[in-house]
Coordinates of C-alpha atoms in Angstrom, one line a residue:
M1 CA 68.8 80.0 122.7
N2 CA 71.7 82.3 123.2
R3 CA 74.9 80.3 122.5
Q4 CA 77.3 83.1 123.3
P5 CA 77.7 82.3 127.0
I6 CA 78.3 78.7 126.2
A7 CA 81.0 79.6 123.6
V8 CA 82.6 81.9 126.2
A9 CA 82.6 79.2 128.8
L10 CA 84.1 76.6 126.4
R11 CA 86.9 79.1 125.3
A12 CA 87.6 79.7 129.0
L13 CA 87.8 76.0 129.7
R14 CA 90.1 75.4 126.8
H15 CA 92.3 78.3 128.0
T16 CA 92.3 77.0 131.6
L17 CA 93.5 73.5 130.5
L18 CA 95.7 74.3 127.5
G19 CA 95.9 78.0 127.0
R20 CA 98.8 80.4 127.4
D21 CA 99.8 81.3 130.9
A22 CA 99.0 84.6 132.6
P23 CA 101.7 87.3 132.1
P24 CA 104.2 87.5 134.9
S25 CA 103.5 90.3 137.4
R26 CA 106.0 92.6 139.0
R27 CA 108.1 91.0 141.7
L28 CA 106.8 91.5 145.2
L29 CA 110.1 92.9 146.4
A30 CA 110.8 95.1 143.4
R31 CA 110.5 98.2 145.5
W32 CA 113.3 97.0 147.8
P33 CA 116.2 96.0 145.5
R34 CA 118.4 95.0 148.5
L35 CA 115.8 92.4 149.6
D36 CA 114.9 91.4 146.0
R37 CA 118.3 90.2 145.3
Y38 CA 117.9 87.5 148.0
A39 CA 114.4 86.5 147.0
T40 CA 115.5 83.8 144.5
P41 CA 118.1 82.0 146.8
V42 CA 115.8 82.2 149.8
G43 CA 112.9 80.8 147.7
L44 CA 115.0 77.9 146.5
L45 CA 116.1 77.1 150.0
A46 CA 112.5 77.1 151.2
T47 CA 111.5 74.8 148.3
L48 CA 114.3 72.5 149.2
G49 CA 113.1 72.4 152.8
L50 CA 109.6 71.6 151.7
F51 CA 110.9 68.8 149.5
L52 CA 112.8 67.3 152.5
I53 CA 109.8 67.6 154.8
T54 CA 107.5 66.0 152.2
L55 CA 110.0 63.2 151.7
T56 CA 110.2 62.6 155.4
V57 CA 106.4 62.5 155.9
E58 CA 105.9 60.1 153.0
S59 CA 108.7 57.9 154.2
E60 CA 106.8 57.7 157.5
W61 CA 103.7 56.7 155.5
G62 CA 105.6 53.6 154.4
L63 CA 106.1 54.6 150.8
S64 CA 109.0 53.3 148.9
T65 CA 111.9 55.6 148.2
P66 CA 111.2 56.1 144.4
I67 CA 107.5 56.8 145.0
A68 CA 108.3 59.2 147.9
L69 CA 110.8 61.1 145.7
L70 CA 108.3 61.3 142.9
F71 CA 105.5 62.6 145.2
A72 CA 107.9 65.1 146.9
A73 CA 109.0 66.4 143.5
M74 CA 105.3 66.8 142.4
T75 CA 104.7 68.7 145.6
V76 CA 107.4 71.3 145.1
A77 CA 107.3 71.5 141.3
P78 CA 104.2 73.9 141.3
L79 CA 106.0 76.2 143.7
L80 CA 109.0 76.5 141.3
A81 CA 106.7 77.4 138.4
L82 CA 104.5 79.7 140.4
P83 CA 106.5 83.0 140.0
R84 CA 106.6 82.9 136.1
R85 CA 103.9 80.4 135.1
P86 CA 101.0 80.5 137.7
L87 CA 98.5 78.7 135.5
L88 CA 101.0 75.9 134.8
A89 CA 101.7 75.8 138.6
W90 CA 97.9 75.3 139.2
R91 CA 97.7 72.5 136.7
L92 CA 100.6 70.7 138.3
T93 CA 99.0 71.3 141.7
V94 CA 95.7 69.6 140.6
L95 CA 97.7 66.7 139.2
A96 CA 99.6 66.4 142.5
L97 CA 96.4 66.5 144.5
L98 CA 94.9 63.7 142.4
I99 CA 98.0 61.5 142.3
C100 CA 99.7 62.0 145.7
T101 CA 96.9 60.5 147.7
F102 CA 96.7 56.9 146.5
N103 CA 99.0 55.6 149.2
A104 CA 98.0 57.8 152.1
P105 CA 97.4 55.9 155.4
A106 CA 93.7 55.1 156.1
D107 CA 93.9 56.8 159.6
Q108 CA 94.9 60.2 158.2
A109 CA 92.2 62.9 158.4
W110 CA 93.6 64.6 155.3
P111 CA 94.6 62.7 152.1
W112 CA 97.6 65.1 151.5
T113 CA 100.8 66.0 153.3
P114 CA 100.9 69.4 155.0
P115 CA 103.3 70.8 152.4
L116 CA 101.1 69.8 149.5
A117 CA 97.9 71.1 151.2
L118 CA 99.5 74.5 152.1
G119 CA 101.3 74.8 148.7
S120 CA 98.1 74.2 146.8
I121 CA 96.4 77.0 148.8
A122 CA 99.2 79.3 148.0
V123 CA 99.2 78.4 144.3
L124 CA 95.4 78.9 144.1
A125 CA 95.6 82.3 145.9
V126 CA 98.1 83.5 143.3
V127 CA 96.3 82.1 140.3
V128 CA 92.8 83.5 141.1
A129 CA 94.4 87.0 141.4
R130 CA 96.0 86.8 138.0
V131 CA 93.4 85.3 135.6
D132 CA 90.2 86.8 134.3
R133 CA 86.8 85.9 135.6
P134 CA 85.8 83.1 133.2
V135 CA 89.0 81.3 133.7
L136 CA 88.8 81.9 137.5
L137 CA 85.4 80.1 137.6
W138 CA 86.9 77.1 135.8
V139 CA 89.9 77.1 138.1
V140 CA 87.8 77.0 141.2
A141 CA 85.4 74.4 139.8
I142 CA 88.2 72.1 138.8
S143 CA 89.9 72.6 142.1
T144 CA 86.8 71.3 143.9
V145 CA 87.2 67.9 142.2
P146 CA 89.9 66.6 144.5
V147 CA 88.1 68.0 147.5
L148 CA 84.8 66.3 146.7
T149 CA 86.4 63.0 145.8
L150 CA 89.2 62.7 148.3
V151 CA 88.5 64.8 151.4
D152 CA 86.5 63.4 154.3
P153 CA 82.9 64.5 154.1
D154 CA 83.2 66.2 157.5
N155 CA 86.0 68.4 156.2
R156 CA 84.6 69.3 152.8
V157 CA 82.5 72.3 153.7
P158 CA 85.4 74.3 155.3
V159 CA 87.6 73.5 152.3
L160 CA 84.9 74.6 149.8
L161 CA 84.3 77.8 151.8
L162 CA 88.0 78.5 151.7
L163 CA 88.1 78.0 147.9
G164 CA 85.1 80.4 147.5
A165 CA 86.7 83.0 149.8
L166 CA 90.0 82.8 147.8
A167 CA 88.1 83.2 144.5
I168 CA 86.2 86.3 145.8
V169 CA 89.3 87.9 147.3
G170 CA 91.4 87.1 144.2
D171 CA 88.8 88.6 141.8
L172 CA 88.6 91.7 143.9
L173 CA 92.4 92.1 144.0
R174 CA 92.6 91.6 140.2
R175 CA 89.9 94.2 139.5
N176 CA 91.5 96.6 141.9
R177 CA 94.9 96.2 140.2
L178 CA 93.3 96.7 136.8
S179 CA 91.5 99.8 138.0
R180 CA 94.8 101.2 139.3
H181 CA 96.6 100.5 136.1
A182 CA 93.8 102.1 134.1
L183 CA 93.8 105.2 136.3
A184 CA 97.6 105.5 136.0
A185 CA 97.3 105.2 132.2
Q186 CA 94.6 107.8 132.1
T187 CA 96.6 110.1 134.3
E188 CA 99.7 109.7 132.1
Q189 CA 97.6 110.3 129.0
S190 CA 96.1 113.5 130.5
E191 CA 99.5 114.7 131.4
R192 CA 100.8 114.2 127.9
E193 CA 97.7 115.9 126.5
Q194 CA 98.3 118.9 128.8
E195 CA 101.9 119.1 127.8
R196 CA 101.0 118.9 124.1
R197 CA 98.4 121.6 124.6
A198 CA 100.9 123.8 126.4
V199 CA 103.4 123.4 123.6
L200 CA 100.8 124.1 121.0
E201 CA 99.7 127.3 122.8
E202 CA 103.3 128.4 123.2
R203 CA 103.9 127.8 119.5
T204 CA 100.8 129.7 118.6
R205 CA 101.9 132.6 120.8
I206 CA 105.3 132.7 119.2
A207 CA 103.8 132.6 115.8
R208 CA 101.4 135.5 116.7
E209 CA 104.2 137.6 118.0
M210 CA 106.4 137.0 114.9
H211 CA 103.5 137.8 112.6
D212 CA 102.5 141.0 114.5
V213 CA 106.0 142.4 115.0
V214 CA 108.6 140.9 112.7
A215 CA 106.5 140.3 109.6
H216 CA 105.0 143.8 109.9
H217 CA 108.5 145.4 109.9
M218 CA 109.7 143.2 107.1
S219 CA 106.7 144.2 105.0
L220 CA 107.5 147.8 105.6
I221 CA 111.1 147.3 104.6
A222 CA 110.1 145.6 101.4
V223 CA 107.5 148.3 100.5
Q224 CA 109.9 151.2 101.3
A225 CA 112.7 149.6 99.3
E226 CA 110.5 149.1 96.3
T227 CA 109.0 152.6 96.3
A228 CA 112.3 154.5 97.2
P229 CA 113.5 154.9 93.6
Y230 CA 110.1 156.5 92.6
R231 CA 110.0 158.7 95.7
L232 CA 113.5 160.0 95.3
T233 CA 114.9 162.0 92.5
D234 CA 118.2 161.4 90.7
V235 CA 118.8 158.0 92.3
P236 CA 122.1 156.6 91.0
A237 CA 121.9 153.2 89.3
P238 CA 123.9 151.4 92.0
A239 CA 121.7 152.8 94.7
A240 CA 118.6 151.7 92.8
A241 CA 120.1 148.2 92.4
E242 CA 120.6 148.1 96.2
F243 CA 117.0 149.1 96.8
V244 CA 115.9 146.3 94.5
A245 CA 118.2 143.8 96.3
I246 CA 116.8 145.0 99.7
A247 CA 113.2 144.5 98.5
A248 CA 114.0 141.0 97.2
S249 CA 115.7 140.0 100.4
A250 CA 112.8 141.2 102.4
R251 CA 110.4 139.3 100.2
D252 CA 112.4 136.1 100.6
A253 CA 112.5 136.6 104.3
L254 CA 108.8 137.0 104.4
T255 CA 108.3 133.8 102.4
D256 CA 110.5 131.9 104.8
M257 CA 108.7 133.4 107.8
R258 CA 105.3 132.5 106.4
R259 CA 106.5 128.9 106.1
L260 CA 107.8 129.0 109.6
L261 CA 104.6 130.5 110.9
G262 CA 102.7 127.7 109.2
V263 CA 104.8 125.1 111.0
L264 CA 104.4 126.8 114.4
R265 CA 100.6 127.1 114.1
S266 CA 100.2 123.6 112.9
E267 CA 99.7 120.9 115.6
S268 CA 101.3 118.2 113.4
S269 CA 102.9 119.6 110.3
G270 CA 103.7 117.2 107.5
P271 CA 106.9 117.0 105.6
Q272 CA 108.1 120.2 104.0
T273 CA 107.2 120.2 100.3
A274 CA 109.0 123.5 99.5
P275 CA 112.6 122.9 98.2
Q276 CA 115.3 123.6 100.8
P277 CA 118.4 125.6 99.8
D278 CA 121.7 123.8 99.3
L279 CA 125.1 124.5 97.8
A280 CA 123.7 125.1 94.4
D281 CA 122.0 128.3 95.8
L282 CA 125.2 129.8 97.2
D283 CA 125.8 131.8 94.0
A284 CA 122.4 133.4 94.1
M285 CA 122.8 134.3 97.8
V286 CA 126.2 135.8 97.2
D287 CA 124.9 137.8 94.2
A288 CA 122.1 139.2 96.4
A289 CA 124.6 140.2 99.0
R290 CA 126.7 142.0 96.4
R291 CA 123.6 143.9 95.1
A292 CA 123.0 144.9 98.7
G293 CA 126.4 146.5 98.8
L294 CA 128.4 143.8 100.6
P295 CA 131.7 143.0 98.8
V296 CA 131.7 139.2 98.8
T297 CA 134.1 136.8 97.1
L298 CA 133.0 133.2 96.7
D299 CA 135.5 130.5 96.5
A300 CA 133.6 127.2 96.0
G301 CA 135.3 124.2 94.6
P302 CA 133.6 121.7 92.3
V303 CA 131.0 119.4 94.1
D304 CA 129.9 116.1 92.6
D305 CA 126.2 115.6 92.4
G306 CA 125.1 113.4 95.2
Q307 CA 128.3 113.7 97.1
V308 CA 127.0 116.1 99.7
P309 CA 123.9 114.9 101.6
A310 CA 120.9 117.2 101.7
P311 CA 121.2 118.0 105.5
V312 CA 124.9 118.9 105.0
G313 CA 124.2 121.2 102.1
L314 CA 121.4 122.9 103.9
A315 CA 123.5 123.4 107.0
A316 CA 126.3 124.9 104.9
Y317 CA 123.9 127.2 103.2
R318 CA 122.5 128.5 106.5
I319 CA 126.0 128.9 108.0
V320 CA 127.1 131.0 105.0
Q321 CA 123.9 133.0 105.2
E322 CA 124.3 133.8 108.8
G323 CA 128.0 134.5 108.3
L324 CA 127.2 137.1 105.6
A325 CA 124.5 138.6 107.8
N326 CA 126.9 139.0 110.7
A327 CA 129.6 140.5 108.5
A328 CA 127.1 143.1 107.1
R329 CA 125.8 143.9 110.6
H330 CA 129.1 144.0 112.6
A331 CA 131.8 144.7 110.0
V332 CA 130.5 147.6 107.9
G333 CA 132.5 148.1 104.7
A334 CA 134.6 145.0 105.3
A335 CA 135.4 142.6 102.4
V336 CA 134.0 139.1 103.0
R337 CA 135.4 135.9 101.6
V338 CA 133.4 132.7 101.5
T339 CA 135.2 129.4 101.1
V340 CA 133.5 126.1 100.5
R341 CA 135.5 123.0 100.0
A342 CA 134.1 119.4 99.5
G343 CA 136.5 116.7 100.7
H344 CA 136.3 113.0 100.7
S345 CA 134.7 112.7 104.1
G346 CA 133.2 116.1 104.8
L347 CA 132.5 119.7 103.8
E348 CA 134.6 122.6 104.9
V349 CA 132.9 126.0 105.2
R350 CA 134.6 129.3 106.1
V351 CA 133.3 132.8 106.1
E352 CA 135.9 135.6 107.0
N353 CA 135.9 139.3 106.8
S354 CA 138.6 142.0 106.8
P355 CA 138.6 144.7 109.5
A356 CA 135.6 146.9 109.5
D357 CA 135.7 150.4 108.0
A358 CA 133.2 151.9 110.4
R359 CA 131.6 151.1 113.8
P360 CA 128.3 149.1 113.5
T361 CA 125.1 150.8 114.5
A362 CA 123.1 149.4 117.4
D363 CA 120.9 146.5 116.3
G364 CA 118.9 145.7 119.4
G365 CA 121.6 143.7 121.3
P366 CA 123.4 140.4 120.8
G367 CA 121.7 137.7 118.8
H368 CA 121.9 134.0 118.5
G369 CA 123.7 133.7 115.1
L370 CA 126.9 132.0 116.4
T371 CA 124.8 129.7 118.6
G372 CA 122.6 128.7 115.7
M373 CA 125.6 128.0 113.4
R374 CA 127.3 125.9 116.1
E375 CA 124.1 123.9 116.7
R376 CA 123.7 123.2 113.0
A377 CA 127.3 121.9 112.8
T378 CA 127.2 119.8 116.0
S379 CA 123.9 118.3 115.1
L380 CA 125.5 116.7 112.1
G381 CA 128.5 115.5 114.1
G382 CA 130.8 118.2 112.9
T383 CA 132.8 121.0 114.5
F384 CA 132.4 124.8 114.5
T385 CA 134.9 127.6 115.4
A386 CA 134.5 131.3 115.5
G387 CA 136.9 134.1 116.6
P388 CA 138.9 137.2 115.6
L389 CA 141.8 137.1 113.1
P390 CA 145.2 138.6 113.7
D391 CA 144.6 141.5 111.3
G392 CA 141.5 142.6 113.1
G393 CA 138.9 140.7 111.0
Y394 CA 136.7 137.8 112.0
A395 CA 136.1 134.3 110.8
V396 CA 133.7 131.4 111.3
A397 CA 134.5 127.9 110.1
A398 CA 132.7 124.6 110.2
E399 CA 133.5 121.0 109.2
L400 CA 130.4 119.0 108.3
P401 CA 130.9 115.2 107.8
Y402 CA 129.0 113.3 105.2
D403 CA 128.3 110.2 107.3
A404 CA 124.7 109.2 107.6
E405 CA 124.9 108.8 111.4
G406 CA 125.6 112.4 111.8
G407 CA 122.8 113.3 109.4
D408 CA 120.4 111.2 111.4
R409 CA 121.3 112.9 114.6

């Protein structure tokens, strides 16, 4: 004997009588906010009207005032609980149908007052549309108990047919609502998947273009710089050192680019395991710039270990790096001074160059160096300024706070 249906039925019965209520649904007038604001006061007024009508009818039945007040309260209590607790409202309704009939006049065709009868139908209509099918079957079965025991035999069949119709319609409405929610969720998931695929395809395209164009040219620069001292005769020692510096810079750029290409091509890249540069790497970067022929002076004060957060140190390194690149590109022959000062609340970074000795050569148009530096500073909650100096030079300056909130942003 298969006991699984019996266990399911018993769990549904326990849930029907004592289980948690159905989750509240969206308000009926949520689409019309102007009308929705009046829903609660209008509902309370309607409930008060039903209470007074019930009290009047029961007074005409000859009930005492305390009993009439009790029965009227039991009539309207399910309606007050219905919007948020439909299953509780149904339980109160069944209790009211069983209790509020003991003193009904014998000549009445129905054992309940009109407000109680109509309210019980409304409560049942809401409940059957909100609970799952096993609980719905128990709700309908228990709702037939007052009908079979208290309703006149001539009126039982129409009431039972009404209960069955409410159960069928409620189940269809619930299944339709669940289907619409499932379809909406599936549509949203499909849209997110399409967006993710479009982003991945665009990242792959960018990675392919960078690999085919930029990486190719950087490789050529590195190879030419390394072989130039062997292909040329009587190369001075300073020029040979510059070739070595150019080759090293090209190799470093290729390494960074390969890491970036790996991130772009990966759908979900994990945390970067390669060490990121920080303030401790400024000396090496400045030395490489000097070997490449750029006269650079570094003025960096002492920095306590752990004083500067890693995001701030990385941002400072990248700002100095971009500042040196801009000076070498746009201010040929100019002296460059890099100043890094660590204060109590933030890090001050400044890169300035003297007037250029020669006009820069065309480099393919304006870039995004200043934009990138400004974005790095503002993402940490800092400030960034850039502009010409009175003597004809140029300077960029950034203030990067240490606070964790800026780092998180």
